[in-house]
Amino acid sequence: MTLKSATVQTTPYEGQKPGTSGLRKKVKVFTQKNYTENFVQCILDANGSAISGSLLVVGGDGRYYCKEAVEIIARICAANGVAKLLVGQNGILSTPAVSSLIRHNKAYGGIILTASHNPGGPDNDFGIKFNCSNGGPAPDGVTDKIFQLSTAIKEYKIVEDLKIDISKIGTNCYEVDGKPFVVEVIDSVENYVNHMKEIFDFGKLHDFVSGKKTGTPLKARIDSMNGVTGSYVREIFLNCLGATPDSVVHTTPLEDFGGLHPDPNLTYAKDLVDTVAKGDYDIGAAFDGDGDRNMIIGRNAFFVTPSDSLAVIAHYLECIPYFRKNGIQGFARSMPTASAVDLVGQKLGKEVFEVPTGWKYFGNLMDAGRLCLCGEESFGTGSNHIREKDGVWAVLAWLSIMEHTGKSIEDILKNHWSIYGRNYFTRYDYEECELEPCNQMISTMEKTITDPAFKGREFSSLGKTYKVKVADNFGYTDPVDKSVASKQGLRVVFEDGSRIVMRLSGTGSSGATVRMYIDSYEKDNVLGKASEMLKPLINIALEISDLQKFTGRTAPTVIT
Ligand code: VG1
Ligand code: CO
């Protein structure tokens, strides 16, 4: 088919600033005239002449507006000289699957359509994110450039008449302005499933999950929360590993996630937690909308904090063939993540890095061969097999550990704590607060804690006293390219290693979400109840920040 591109005049929109992980706004914002078109053109322009003749991967979590956005992206890419797009069937690709496809196909990059764990549907959220040739989210330098361009954009290029049927797998060839343009619609799961087969021992996992090894099939409840992982989970757990059909639930990706909030935590995955608490299950797991997050719970809904999950996987990495083959480099965590993995790193003599919140900060370290496993307290775990966190990978890692040890999840954790001690951790989220008072709270608290007199101060609550060792607004210099990220979150570190961290979310689509992270280490007292153990520090955090006064909130919306 022979097509011609056109140039369309446009005017800038305010606020097209990518946050922690791409641009996230209400669907109604994205569907304004030229809004999506502007942003996509800016993504391409930020990459300059390299876009011409390039290969890009495009797909998303299947939420409302994904299909329309894929069409817009294809038309704009065609007009800007992109040579080829790899598009998931029906526009569906999980975030980890996109990362894997970029790497396997040596693509120039990818465009991911997701607002991750934010609710979907016409009245909820949509998002667009650009990933680079290493498969990882664009670094700050690139997203800053996209934003700068968006404030001055005057025109975009588009091929209005380009039509693709993304429901059919196959190769569609066009001629645009005299040059070939190809859209290959691919199976959404095939490449990813093959990738997992290279990493894990599917033979062993099959015998363990199907019951061939122990005589009884594993009792699992894996909840895709109507997000994108449904198709991946059915193929991997049912077809490849022989799990019983009732092991997987909510596996049809829905445009509005069935009204669920596709965020795998104790609040939004309550249905899973309640079911596993009441039933006969060895493992419960859930993912977020785009499949990069995971939550792991054991029998009786024994909760594994993501910080502990990372540390346990680090401890047992060698039971996974990929790491036996490629070796174990360093570990990393985001700053608010509890430091359990640091202790494993120390024991194994590995480098451990602390980076700002957001997966984009792990990429350089992985590319430089210094990092093989990393995680965030926000239910993100992953390795250098790709450059995104990976929910299904994390569950396969946990199943490998269960198979290897023959132990229950609770016993695996108790054993871990007996070796390393325990980092009690909790996060309080205050969602949809007013932005201005939250900004004031953060700047006031920053002044307080960076005053030289703050160091050494003592705070007491419920009979416990903590003395301030250091306090700052976290800044990070990338060890590889020396790029600097400043003001990444306020932290107060006490003399016993306990920490209070406060920051504002960068993934919301409106208002402000305050995140308060509390982390307290115990060498011997490892079997306490986290909510009780952390109470004194929570009180102290509320006192230092004066959160109630600024936000008007007496309780968080989500506790994890
Ligand atoms: C949150 C998490 C962060 C995570 C990010 C993207 O960011 O705290 O750890 O990397 O979401 O995850 P923020 O800025 O809202 O705290 V996802 O699954 O939304 O791509
Ligand atoms: Co996500």
Coordinates of C-alpha atoms in Angstrom, one line a residue, residues 56-380:
L56 CA 10.5 -0.1 17.7
V57 CA 8.5 -2.5 19.9
V58 CA 5.0 -1.3 20.8
G59 CA 2.5 -2.7 23.2
G60 CA 0.7 -2.2 26.5
D61 CA -1.3 -3.7 29.4
G62 CA -4.6 -3.8 27.4
R63 CA -6.2 -1.0 29.4
Y64 CA -8.8 1.3 27.9
Y65 CA -7.3 3.5 25.0
C66 CA -4.4 1.1 24.4
K67 CA -5.6 0.1 20.9
E68 CA -6.3 3.6 19.8
A69 CA -2.9 4.7 21.1
V70 CA -1.2 1.9 19.2
E71 CA -2.8 3.2 16.0
I72 CA -1.7 6.7 16.6
I73 CA 1.8 5.6 17.4
A74 CA 2.0 3.5 14.2
R75 CA 0.8 6.5 12.1
I76 CA 3.3 8.9 13.6
C77 CA 6.2 6.4 13.5
A78 CA 5.4 5.8 9.8
A79 CA 5.5 9.5 9.0
N80 CA 8.8 9.9 10.9
G81 CA 10.8 7.4 9.0
V82 CA 10.7 4.5 11.5
A83 CA 11.3 1.3 9.4
K84 CA 9.5 -1.3 11.4
L85 CA 7.2 -1.8 14.4
L86 CA 6.8 -5.0 16.4
V87 CA 3.3 -4.8 17.9
G88 CA 1.8 -7.3 20.4
Q89 CA -1.4 -8.9 19.2
N90 CA -4.4 -6.6 20.1
G91 CA -1.8 -4.2 21.4
I92 CA -1.0 -6.5 24.4
L93 CA 2.5 -6.8 25.8
S94 CA 3.5 -6.9 29.4
T95 CA 6.2 -4.4 30.4
P96 CA 8.7 -7.1 31.0
A97 CA 7.8 -8.7 27.7
V98 CA 8.5 -5.4 25.9
S99 CA 11.9 -5.2 27.6
S100 CA 12.7 -8.8 26.6
L101 CA 11.5 -8.2 22.9
I102 CA 13.6 -5.0 22.6
R103 CA 16.7 -6.9 23.7
H104 CA 16.1 -10.1 21.7
N105 CA 15.4 -8.1 18.5
K106 CA 18.1 -5.6 19.1
A107 CA 15.4 -2.9 18.6
Y108 CA 16.2 0.8 18.9
G109 CA 13.6 1.0 21.7
G110 CA 10.0 0.6 22.6
I111 CA 6.9 2.5 23.5
I112 CA 4.9 1.0 26.4
L113 CA 1.2 1.9 27.0
T114 CA 0.4 1.5 30.6
A115 CA -0.4 3.3 33.8
S116 CA 0.8 0.2 35.6
H117 CA -1.0 -0.2 38.9
N118 CA -3.3 2.8 38.4
P119 CA -7.0 1.9 37.7
G120 CA -8.1 1.7 34.0
G121 CA -11.2 2.6 32.1
P122 CA -12.6 5.7 30.5
D123 CA -12.6 7.7 33.7
N124 CA -9.3 6.4 35.0
D125 CA -5.6 6.4 33.9
F126 CA -3.6 5.9 30.9
G127 CA 0.2 6.2 30.3
I128 CA 2.9 6.2 27.8
K129 CA 6.6 5.3 28.4
F130 CA 9.6 5.2 26.2
N131 CA 12.2 2.5 26.7
C132 CA 15.7 2.5 25.2
S133 CA 17.8 -0.1 23.3
N134 CA 18.9 -1.8 26.5
G135 CA 15.2 -2.6 27.2
G136 CA 15.0 -0.2 30.1
P137 CA 13.0 2.9 30.9
A138 CA 14.5 6.0 29.3
P139 CA 16.9 7.8 31.7
D140 CA 16.3 11.3 33.1
G141 CA 18.3 12.9 30.4
V142 CA 16.0 11.5 27.7
T143 CA 12.7 12.1 29.6
D144 CA 13.8 15.7 30.4
K145 CA 14.4 16.2 26.7
I146 CA 10.9 14.8 25.8
F147 CA 9.4 17.2 28.3
Q148 CA 11.4 20.2 26.9
L149 CA 10.2 19.5 23.4
S150 CA 6.6 19.1 24.6
T151 CA 6.6 22.7 25.8
A152 CA 7.4 24.1 22.4
I153 CA 6.0 21.6 19.9
K154 CA 4.5 23.3 16.8
E155 CA 3.7 20.3 14.5
Y156 CA 3.7 16.6 14.2
K157 CA 3.9 14.2 11.2
I158 CA 1.4 11.6 10.6
V159 CA 0.1 9.1 8.0
E160 CA -3.6 9.6 8.4
D161 CA -4.6 6.7 6.1
L162 CA -2.5 4.0 7.7
K163 CA -4.7 1.2 8.8
I164 CA -3.5 -2.0 10.6
D165 CA -5.5 -4.9 12.0
I166 CA -3.7 -5.6 15.2
S167 CA -6.0 -8.5 16.0
K168 CA -4.2 -10.6 13.4
I169 CA -0.7 -12.0 13.8
G170 CA 1.3 -11.3 10.6
T171 CA 3.4 -8.9 8.7
N172 CA 1.9 -5.8 7.1
C173 CA 4.0 -4.0 4.6
Y174 CA 3.4 -0.4 3.4
E175 CA 5.2 2.2 1.4
V176 CA 5.3 5.6 3.0
D177 CA 6.7 8.6 1.1
G178 CA 8.5 6.1 -1.1
K179 CA 10.1 4.2 1.7
P180 CA 9.1 0.8 3.1
F181 CA 7.3 0.7 6.5
V182 CA 6.5 -2.6 8.2
V183 CA 4.2 -3.5 11.1
E184 CA 4.7 -7.0 12.4
V185 CA 1.9 -8.1 14.7
I186 CA 3.3 -10.8 17.0
D187 CA 2.1 -13.3 19.5
S188 CA 2.1 -11.4 22.9
V189 CA 3.5 -14.2 25.0
E190 CA 5.8 -16.5 22.9
N191 CA 9.1 -14.6 23.2
Y192 CA 8.6 -14.1 26.9
V193 CA 7.8 -17.7 27.6
N194 CA 10.8 -18.9 25.7
H195 CA 12.9 -16.4 27.7
M196 CA 11.7 -17.8 31.0
K197 CA 12.5 -21.3 29.8
E198 CA 16.1 -20.3 29.3
I199 CA 16.3 -18.8 32.8
F200 CA 14.6 -21.4 34.9
D201 CA 14.6 -25.2 35.0
F202 CA 11.1 -25.8 33.7
G203 CA 11.5 -29.6 34.0
K204 CA 12.2 -29.4 37.7
L205 CA 9.5 -26.8 38.2
H206 CA 7.0 -28.9 36.3
D207 CA 7.6 -31.9 38.5
F208 CA 7.3 -29.7 41.6
V209 CA 4.2 -27.8 40.5
S210 CA 2.3 -30.7 38.9
G211 CA 2.9 -33.0 41.8
K212 CA 5.2 -35.5 40.0
K213 CA 7.9 -34.8 42.5
T214 CA 6.0 -34.8 45.8
G215 CA 2.9 -36.8 44.9
T216 CA 0.5 -33.9 45.4
P217 CA 0.2 -30.9 43.0
L218 CA 1.3 -27.5 44.4
K219 CA -1.6 -25.6 45.8
A220 CA -1.2 -22.2 44.3
R221 CA -3.4 -19.2 43.8
I222 CA -2.0 -16.8 41.2
D223 CA -4.0 -13.7 40.7
S224 CA -3.5 -11.7 37.5
M225 CA -6.1 -9.1 38.8
N226 CA -7.5 -8.8 35.2
G227 CA -4.3 -7.3 34.1
V228 CA -1.9 -8.2 31.2
T229 CA -0.2 -11.2 32.9
G230 CA -3.3 -13.4 32.4
S231 CA -2.2 -14.7 29.1
Y232 CA 1.4 -15.2 30.3
V233 CA 0.3 -16.9 33.4
R234 CA -2.0 -19.4 31.7
E235 CA 0.7 -20.4 29.3
I236 CA 3.4 -20.7 31.9
F237 CA 1.7 -22.1 34.9
L238 CA -1.0 -24.2 33.3
N239 CA 0.5 -25.3 30.0
C240 CA 4.2 -25.5 30.8
L241 CA 4.2 -26.3 34.5
G242 CA 1.1 -28.4 34.8
A243 CA -0.6 -26.4 37.5
T244 CA -4.2 -27.3 38.3
P245 CA -6.6 -25.1 36.4
D246 CA -7.9 -23.5 39.6
S247 CA -4.4 -22.2 40.4
V248 CA -4.8 -19.2 38.3
V249 CA -7.6 -16.5 38.6
H250 CA -8.6 -13.2 36.9
T251 CA -6.6 -14.2 33.8
T252 CA -8.6 -12.3 31.2
P253 CA -7.0 -8.9 30.6
L254 CA -9.9 -6.3 30.8
E255 CA -9.8 -2.7 29.7
D256 CA -10.9 -1.6 33.2
F257 CA -9.4 -4.5 35.1
G258 CA -12.9 -5.4 36.0
G259 CA -13.1 -2.4 38.2
L260 CA -10.2 -3.7 40.3
H261 CA -7.2 -1.6 41.3
P262 CA -4.5 -3.7 39.8
D263 CA -2.0 -3.2 42.5
P264 CA -0.6 -6.3 44.2
N265 CA -0.5 -5.3 47.9
L266 CA -2.4 -6.1 51.0
T267 CA -5.1 -3.5 50.4
Y268 CA -5.9 -3.9 46.7
A269 CA -5.2 -7.7 46.5
K270 CA -7.4 -8.2 49.6
D271 CA -9.4 -10.9 47.8
L272 CA -6.2 -13.0 47.3
V273 CA -5.1 -12.5 50.8
D274 CA -8.5 -13.4 52.3
T275 CA -8.7 -16.5 50.1
V276 CA -5.3 -17.7 50.9
A277 CA -5.8 -17.0 54.6
K278 CA -8.9 -19.2 54.6
G279 CA -7.8 -21.9 52.3
D280 CA -5.4 -24.7 51.6
Y281 CA -2.7 -22.9 49.6
D282 CA 1.1 -23.2 49.6
I283 CA 1.6 -19.9 47.7
G284 CA -0.4 -16.9 46.7
A285 CA 0.8 -14.4 44.2
A286 CA -0.5 -11.3 42.4
F287 CA 0.7 -8.9 39.7
D288 CA -0.1 -5.4 38.7
G289 CA -1.8 -4.2 35.5
D290 CA 1.4 -4.3 33.3
G291 CA 2.9 -7.3 34.9
D292 CA 6.1 -5.9 36.4
R293 CA 5.1 -6.0 40.1
N294 CA 4.6 -9.1 42.2
M295 CA 3.3 -9.9 45.7
I296 CA 4.2 -13.2 47.3
I297 CA 2.3 -14.7 50.3
G298 CA 2.7 -18.1 51.9
R299 CA 0.3 -20.5 53.6
N300 CA -2.3 -18.7 55.8
A301 CA -1.4 -15.5 53.9
F302 CA 2.0 -15.2 55.5
F303 CA 3.2 -12.0 53.9
V304 CA 6.6 -11.6 52.4
T305 CA 7.7 -8.0 52.3
P306 CA 9.3 -7.1 48.9
S307 CA 12.4 -6.1 50.7
D308 CA 12.7 -9.6 52.2
S309 CA 11.7 -11.2 49.0
L310 CA 14.7 -9.6 47.3
A311 CA 17.0 -10.7 50.1
V312 CA 15.8 -14.3 50.0
I313 CA 16.1 -14.5 46.2
A314 CA 19.6 -13.1 46.5
H315 CA 20.5 -15.8 49.1
Y316 CA 19.3 -18.6 46.9
L317 CA 20.3 -17.3 43.4
E318 CA 22.3 -20.3 42.6
C319 CA 19.3 -22.6 42.5
I320 CA 18.3 -20.7 39.2
P321 CA 20.2 -22.0 36.1
Y322 CA 20.5 -18.5 34.6
F323 CA 22.7 -17.3 37.6
R324 CA 24.7 -20.5 37.7
K325 CA 25.6 -19.9 34.0
N326 CA 26.1 -16.1 34.1
G327 CA 27.5 -15.7 37.5
I328 CA 26.4 -13.4 40.3
Q329 CA 27.4 -9.8 40.1
G330 CA 26.2 -7.1 42.5
F331 CA 22.8 -6.4 44.1
A332 CA 20.8 -3.2 44.3
R333 CA 17.7 -1.7 45.9
S334 CA 15.9 1.6 45.7
M335 CA 16.7 3.9 48.6
P336 CA 13.3 3.5 50.5
T337 CA 13.6 -0.3 50.2
A338 CA 14.7 -1.9 53.5
S339 CA 18.3 -3.0 53.5
A340 CA 17.8 -6.8 54.0
V341 CA 19.6 -7.5 50.7
D342 CA 22.6 -5.5 51.8
L343 CA 23.3 -8.1 54.4
V344 CA 23.2 -10.9 51.9
G345 CA 25.5 -8.9 49.6
Q346 CA 28.0 -8.4 52.5
K347 CA 28.0 -12.1 53.3
L348 CA 28.6 -13.1 49.7
G349 CA 31.1 -10.3 49.2
K350 CA 29.1 -8.6 46.4
E351 CA 28.7 -4.9 45.6
V352 CA 25.4 -3.5 46.8
F353 CA 24.0 -0.3 45.3
E354 CA 21.3 2.1 46.7
V355 CA 19.6 4.1 43.9
P356 CA 16.6 6.5 43.7
T357 CA 13.1 5.2 43.3
G358 CA 12.3 4.0 39.8
W359 CA 13.7 1.1 37.7
K360 CA 15.5 3.4 35.3
Y361 CA 18.3 3.8 37.8
F362 CA 19.3 0.1 37.7
G363 CA 19.9 0.0 34.0
N364 CA 23.4 1.5 33.7
L365 CA 24.7 -0.8 36.5
M366 CA 23.3 -3.9 34.7
D367 CA 24.7 -2.7 31.4
A368 CA 28.1 -2.3 33.0
G369 CA 28.0 -5.8 34.4
R370 CA 27.9 -4.8 38.0
L371 CA 24.4 -5.7 38.9
C372 CA 22.4 -8.9 38.4
L373 CA 19.5 -8.7 40.9
C374 CA 17.6 -5.7 42.3
G375 CA 14.3 -4.7 43.8
E376 CA 12.1 -2.0 45.2
E377 CA 9.8 -2.1 48.3
S378 CA 6.9 -1.3 45.9
F379 CA 6.6 -5.0 44.9
G380 CA 9.2 -4.8 42.2

